[in-house]
Amino acid sequence: GTVLGALWPRTHSLTASVGHGMIDPLMKGCEANNVEIMLNTAGESLIVEDGKVVGVKATQTDGTPVTLTATKGVVLTTGGYGANPKMAMEYDNYWGILTEDMPTTNSALLTGDGIVMAKAVNANLVGMGYIQLMPSSQPVTGSLGGGLWGSAEDQVFVNKEGKRFVSEYESRDVLSKAALEQTDGIFYIICDQESAGDPQPGAKNGWGNDIDTLIEEGSVLKADTLEDLAKQMGCDPATFVAEIEKYNGFTKTGVDTDFNKVNIGAAIDVGPFYATIRTPSIHHTMGGVQINTNAEVLDTDGNVIKGLYAAGEVVGGIHAGNRLGGNALADVVVFGRIAGASAAAND
């Protein structure tokens, strides 16, 4: 299938969810090697001695100060700044529409702490203006979950007026810009019983959300007819039905004369029908500390900061402006392994 914004059906999924499929094996590896994991402990600053990073100062949630001494080096894997819209706004040179209360798909913990810590020891920051918005997020929580839809070719977007406004097979920046231009920045992802994956009572969607609960709480609207779905969405039934019928015609000809959708999926014609309310939110921050091929962090003069390594979303310059969904999974594993190996080999 096609993850939203990927422009081609090249997406492969893990057999388990991303969290379980990636984190569980890593946790087992940590346990097998007696790695101590300190939860509820916030890193605050890097300790530098004789021009080398030799540790981290942190504070636990109960106020207990912690000093961690590194014998090989410190590896930053603190993530990005998706949950820090103020920082995103500070560096943004592309959108110009970010607000301090903008929701995010990220954990609330991803506030750019590692970037701040690295900058304090003269680390060079790159790509900080590259901030990716996810067009299809839950309006209140910013979550990617809480909805119902299929692959990008099968998705149909309509605004509050019941009209399509963009090719659903576009890149994420194009989709987000188009969505933010709609009334209240809101749109609906429309699918039918087939494109929704034939959800059954008690079933869960791809994010582990119970379908019945999503419908009960209003995150997903469900109706036996397109007319009734339009009424729930608050748009004119005749306008919405005509729009879907026109789109269904495109699925037969393979040509979208309205928005030139290059990969058109199946028609929306098998009830019941579903609508998931969505809006753009901050998804991935591509900016961060600069590293070399050994995952060593570089300073503002281009020199290696001894003892400091980084991997993952805390690093800038890997994905540039319009990151493809899923690519960060390879990024974190590859550079994470390199960073660990480089630190381990350090004298």
Coordinates of C-alpha atoms in Angstrom, one line a residue:
G1 CA 0.0 0.0 0.0
T2 CA 0.9 3.7 0.0
V3 CA 1.5 5.5 3.3
L4 CA 0.1 9.0 3.0
G5 CA 2.4 11.3 1.1
A6 CA 4.7 8.6 -0.3
L7 CA 3.5 9.1 -3.9
W8 CA 3.8 5.4 -4.7
P9 CA 2.7 2.0 -3.2
R10 CA 6.1 1.1 -1.7
T11 CA 5.1 0.7 2.0
H12 CA 5.8 -2.4 3.9
S13 CA 4.6 -3.0 7.4
L14 CA 6.2 -4.9 10.3
T15 CA 4.4 -8.1 11.3
A16 CA 3.8 -6.4 14.7
S17 CA 3.1 -2.8 15.5
V18 CA 6.1 -0.5 15.2
G19 CA 6.4 -0.2 18.9
H20 CA 6.4 -3.9 19.6
G21 CA 8.2 -4.9 16.4
M22 CA 11.2 -2.7 17.1
I23 CA 11.3 -1.8 20.7
D24 CA 10.7 -5.3 22.2
P25 CA 13.7 -6.9 20.6
L26 CA 15.9 -3.9 21.6
M27 CA 14.6 -4.2 25.2
K28 CA 15.5 -7.9 25.3
G29 CA 19.0 -7.0 24.1
C30 CA 19.3 -4.5 26.8
E31 CA 18.2 -6.9 29.5
A32 CA 20.5 -9.6 28.2
N33 CA 23.4 -7.2 28.5
N34 CA 22.4 -5.8 31.9
V35 CA 21.8 -2.3 30.6
E36 CA 20.3 -0.1 33.3
I37 CA 17.4 2.0 32.0
M38 CA 16.5 5.0 34.1
L39 CA 12.9 6.2 33.7
N40 CA 11.6 9.5 35.0
T41 CA 15.0 11.0 34.6
A42 CA 15.4 14.1 32.5
G43 CA 18.8 14.9 31.0
E44 CA 19.6 18.5 31.4
S45 CA 23.2 19.2 30.4
L46 CA 26.3 17.6 29.0
I47 CA 29.5 17.5 31.1
V48 CA 32.6 18.6 29.2
E49 CA 36.1 18.2 30.5
D50 CA 39.3 19.0 28.5
G51 CA 37.2 19.4 25.4
K52 CA 35.5 16.1 25.6
V53 CA 32.0 15.1 26.6
V54 CA 32.3 12.8 29.7
G55 CA 28.8 12.6 31.1
V56 CA 25.3 14.0 31.6
K57 CA 23.6 15.9 34.4
A58 CA 20.0 15.0 35.0
T59 CA 17.2 15.3 37.5
Q60 CA 14.6 12.7 38.5
T61 CA 11.0 13.6 38.8
D62 CA 11.2 13.7 42.6
G63 CA 14.0 16.3 42.4
T64 CA 16.9 14.0 42.9
P65 CA 20.0 15.2 41.0
V66 CA 21.8 12.6 38.9
T67 CA 25.3 12.7 37.5
L68 CA 26.2 10.1 34.9
T69 CA 29.8 9.6 34.0
A70 CA 30.6 8.2 30.6
T71 CA 33.7 6.1 30.0
K72 CA 33.3 5.8 26.3
G73 CA 31.0 8.6 25.3
V74 CA 27.5 10.0 25.3
V75 CA 25.0 9.1 22.6
L76 CA 22.1 11.5 22.1
T77 CA 18.9 9.8 21.0
T78 CA 16.4 12.2 22.5
G79 CA 14.2 12.7 19.5
G80 CA 13.0 15.9 17.9
Y81 CA 11.0 18.9 18.9
G82 CA 7.6 18.1 17.6
A83 CA 6.0 18.7 21.0
N84 CA 7.7 22.1 21.3
P85 CA 5.8 24.2 18.7
K86 CA 7.5 27.3 20.2
M87 CA 10.9 25.9 19.1
A88 CA 9.5 24.9 15.8
M89 CA 8.2 28.4 15.2
E90 CA 11.6 29.9 16.2
Y91 CA 13.3 28.1 13.3
D92 CA 10.5 27.7 10.8
N93 CA 11.3 29.3 7.5
Y94 CA 8.8 27.4 5.4
W95 CA 5.3 27.3 6.8
G96 CA 4.9 30.6 8.5
I97 CA 1.6 29.4 10.0
L98 CA 2.7 27.4 13.0
T99 CA 1.2 28.4 16.4
E100 CA 2.3 27.7 20.0
D101 CA -0.8 25.6 20.5
M102 CA -0.4 23.5 17.4
P103 CA -1.0 19.8 18.2
T104 CA 1.6 17.1 17.4
T105 CA 1.5 13.4 16.5
N106 CA 4.5 13.0 18.8
S107 CA 4.9 12.1 22.5
A108 CA 4.6 15.1 24.7
L109 CA 8.2 14.4 25.8
L110 CA 9.7 15.3 22.4
T111 CA 10.6 18.9 23.2
G112 CA 14.1 19.2 21.7
D113 CA 16.0 18.8 25.0
G114 CA 18.9 17.0 23.4
I115 CA 19.2 19.7 20.8
V116 CA 19.4 22.3 23.5
M117 CA 21.9 20.3 25.4
A118 CA 24.1 19.8 22.3
K119 CA 23.9 23.5 21.3
A120 CA 25.2 24.5 24.7
V121 CA 28.4 22.6 23.9
N122 CA 28.7 24.3 20.5
A123 CA 27.2 21.6 18.4
N124 CA 26.2 22.7 14.9
L125 CA 22.5 22.6 14.1
V126 CA 21.3 21.9 10.6
G127 CA 17.9 21.8 8.8
M128 CA 16.1 23.3 11.8
G129 CA 13.6 25.0 9.4
Y130 CA 12.5 21.6 8.0
I131 CA 9.3 20.7 10.0
Q132 CA 7.0 18.2 8.5
L133 CA 3.2 18.4 9.1
M134 CA 1.1 15.3 9.0
P135 CA -2.1 16.4 7.2
S136 CA -4.3 13.6 8.6
S137 CA -4.2 14.1 12.4
Q138 CA -6.8 14.0 15.1
P139 CA -7.8 17.7 15.6
V140 CA -7.8 17.7 19.4
T141 CA -5.0 15.3 20.3
G142 CA -2.9 15.5 17.1
S143 CA -2.7 11.7 17.1
L144 CA -2.3 9.7 14.0
G145 CA -4.7 7.2 15.4
G146 CA -8.4 7.6 16.2
G147 CA -9.6 7.2 12.6
L148 CA -10.5 4.8 9.9
W149 CA -9.0 4.7 6.4
G150 CA -7.1 2.6 3.9
S151 CA -4.1 3.1 1.6
A152 CA -3.6 6.5 0.1
E153 CA -4.9 5.5 -3.3
D154 CA -8.2 4.6 -1.6
Q155 CA -8.6 7.7 0.5
V156 CA -10.9 10.6 -0.4
F157 CA -10.6 14.0 1.3
V158 CA -13.6 16.4 1.5
N159 CA -13.8 19.7 3.3
K160 CA -16.6 20.9 5.5
E161 CA -18.6 21.8 2.4
G162 CA -18.4 18.2 1.2
K163 CA -16.1 19.0 -1.7
R164 CA -12.7 17.5 -2.6
F165 CA -9.9 20.0 -2.5
V166 CA -6.7 18.2 -3.4
S167 CA -5.2 15.0 -4.9
E168 CA -5.1 12.6 -2.0
Y169 CA -2.0 11.1 -3.6
E170 CA 0.2 14.2 -3.1
S171 CA 3.2 14.8 -0.8
R172 CA 2.5 15.7 2.8
D173 CA 3.5 19.3 2.5
V174 CA 1.0 19.8 -0.4
L175 CA -1.7 18.0 1.5
S176 CA -1.1 20.0 4.7
K177 CA -1.1 23.3 2.9
A178 CA -4.3 22.5 1.1
A179 CA -6.0 21.3 4.2
L180 CA -5.0 24.4 6.2
E181 CA -6.7 26.5 3.5
Q182 CA -10.1 24.8 4.1
T183 CA -12.7 26.1 6.5
D184 CA -11.3 25.8 10.1
G185 CA -8.4 23.8 8.6
I186 CA -10.6 20.7 8.9
F187 CA -11.4 17.9 6.4
Y188 CA -12.8 14.4 6.4
I189 CA -11.3 11.2 5.1
I190 CA -14.1 9.3 3.4
C191 CA -14.1 5.5 3.0
D192 CA -16.7 2.7 2.5
Q193 CA -16.9 -0.7 3.9
E194 CA -14.4 -2.2 1.5
S195 CA -11.7 0.6 1.6
A196 CA -12.1 0.7 5.4
G197 CA -11.1 -3.0 5.5
D198 CA -14.5 -4.3 6.3
P199 CA -14.5 -3.4 10.0
Q200 CA -16.5 -5.6 12.3
P201 CA -17.9 -4.8 15.7
G202 CA -15.2 -5.0 18.3
A203 CA -12.5 -4.8 15.6
K204 CA -9.5 -2.5 15.9
N205 CA -8.0 -0.3 13.3
G206 CA -4.3 -0.2 12.3
W207 CA -3.5 1.9 15.4
G208 CA -5.1 -0.5 17.8
N209 CA -8.2 1.7 18.3
D210 CA -11.5 0.0 18.9
I211 CA -13.8 0.9 16.0
D212 CA -17.0 1.0 18.1
T213 CA -15.4 3.3 20.6
L214 CA -14.2 5.7 17.8
I215 CA -17.8 5.8 16.5
E216 CA -19.3 6.3 19.9
E217 CA -17.0 9.2 20.7
G218 CA -17.5 10.9 17.4
S219 CA -14.0 10.5 16.0
V220 CA -15.4 8.4 13.2
L221 CA -18.8 9.0 11.6
K222 CA -20.7 6.0 10.2
A223 CA -23.9 5.9 8.0
D224 CA -25.6 3.5 5.8
T225 CA -26.0 6.0 3.0
L226 CA -23.9 8.9 1.7
E227 CA -26.8 11.3 2.3
D228 CA -26.9 10.4 6.0
L229 CA -23.1 10.6 6.3
A230 CA -23.3 14.2 4.8
K231 CA -25.9 15.2 7.4
Q232 CA -23.6 14.0 10.2
M233 CA -20.7 15.9 8.7
G234 CA -22.9 19.0 8.5
C235 CA -22.6 19.5 4.7
D236 CA -25.2 19.6 2.0
P237 CA -26.1 16.0 1.1
A238 CA -26.6 16.7 -2.6
T239 CA -23.2 18.4 -2.9
F240 CA -21.4 15.6 -1.1
V241 CA -23.2 12.8 -3.0
A242 CA -22.5 14.4 -6.3
E243 CA -18.8 14.8 -5.4
I244 CA -18.5 11.1 -4.4
E245 CA -20.3 10.0 -7.6
K246 CA -17.9 12.2 -9.6
Y247 CA -14.9 10.6 -7.9
N248 CA -16.4 7.1 -8.5
G249 CA -16.4 8.0 -12.2
F250 CA -12.7 8.8 -12.0
T251 CA -12.1 5.3 -10.6
K252 CA -13.6 3.9 -13.7
T253 CA -11.7 6.0 -16.2
G254 CA -8.5 6.2 -14.2
V255 CA -8.3 10.0 -14.8
D256 CA -9.0 12.6 -12.1
T257 CA -10.0 15.6 -14.1
D258 CA -10.3 17.7 -11.0
F259 CA -7.0 17.2 -9.2
N260 CA -5.0 14.7 -11.3
K261 CA -4.8 12.0 -8.7
V262 CA -2.2 9.7 -10.3
N263 CA -3.2 6.5 -8.5
I264 CA -6.9 6.1 -8.1
G265 CA -8.2 3.3 -5.9
A266 CA -11.6 1.7 -5.7
A267 CA -14.9 3.5 -5.8
I268 CA -16.7 4.6 -2.6
D269 CA -19.9 2.7 -3.2
V270 CA -20.3 -0.1 -0.6
G271 CA -22.1 0.9 2.5
P272 CA -21.9 1.5 5.3
F273 CA -19.8 4.6 4.8
Y274 CA -17.3 6.3 7.2
A275 CA -15.9 9.8 7.7
T276 CA -12.9 10.6 9.9
I277 CA -12.3 14.2 10.9
R278 CA -8.7 15.4 10.4
T279 CA -6.4 18.4 10.5
P280 CA -2.7 19.0 10.0
S281 CA -0.3 18.8 13.0
I282 CA 3.4 18.8 13.6
H283 CA 4.7 15.3 12.8
H284 CA 8.5 15.1 12.2
T285 CA 11.2 17.7 12.8
M286 CA 14.0 17.1 10.3
G287 CA 16.4 19.6 11.9
G288 CA 18.9 18.8 14.6
V289 CA 22.6 18.3 15.4
Q290 CA 25.0 17.7 12.6
I291 CA 26.9 14.3 12.5
N292 CA 29.5 12.7 10.3
T293 CA 29.3 9.1 8.9
N294 CA 30.5 7.8 12.3
A295 CA 27.6 9.5 14.0
E296 CA 30.0 11.9 15.8
V297 CA 28.5 15.3 16.5
L298 CA 30.2 18.2 14.8
D299 CA 30.7 21.7 16.2
T300 CA 30.0 25.0 14.5
D301 CA 33.5 24.9 13.0
G302 CA 33.0 21.4 11.5
N303 CA 35.2 19.6 14.0
V304 CA 34.2 16.5 15.9
I305 CA 33.0 17.1 19.5
K306 CA 34.9 14.3 21.2
G307 CA 32.8 11.9 23.2
L308 CA 29.5 13.0 21.7
Y309 CA 27.4 10.9 19.3
A310 CA 23.8 11.2 18.0
A311 CA 21.2 9.2 16.2
G312 CA 17.5 9.5 15.3
E313 CA 15.3 12.6 15.1
V314 CA 17.7 14.6 17.2
V315 CA 20.0 14.6 14.2
G316 CA 19.5 17.1 11.3
G317 CA 20.4 16.8 7.6
I318 CA 19.2 13.2 7.1
H319 CA 15.8 13.7 5.5
A320 CA 15.8 17.3 4.3
G321 CA 12.4 19.0 3.6
N322 CA 9.8 16.4 2.8
R323 CA 10.6 13.2 4.6
L324 CA 9.0 10.0 3.3
G325 CA 6.9 8.2 5.9
G326 CA 8.6 5.1 7.2
N327 CA 12.2 6.2 6.3
A328 CA 12.9 7.3 9.8
L329 CA 12.7 3.7 11.0
A330 CA 15.7 2.9 8.9
D331 CA 17.4 6.1 10.0
V332 CA 17.1 5.4 13.7
V333 CA 18.3 1.8 13.4
V334 CA 21.2 2.4 11.0
F335 CA 22.6 5.5 12.8
G336 CA 21.8 4.1 16.2
R337 CA 23.9 1.1 15.5
I338 CA 26.7 3.3 14.1
A339 CA 26.6 5.6 17.0
G340 CA 26.8 2.7 19.5
A341 CA 29.7 1.1 17.7
S342 CA 31.6 4.4 17.4
A343 CA 31.2 5.1 21.1
A344 CA 32.1 1.5 22.1
A345 CA 35.3 1.8 20.0
N346 CA 36.3 5.1 21.7
D347 CA 39.3 5.0 24.0

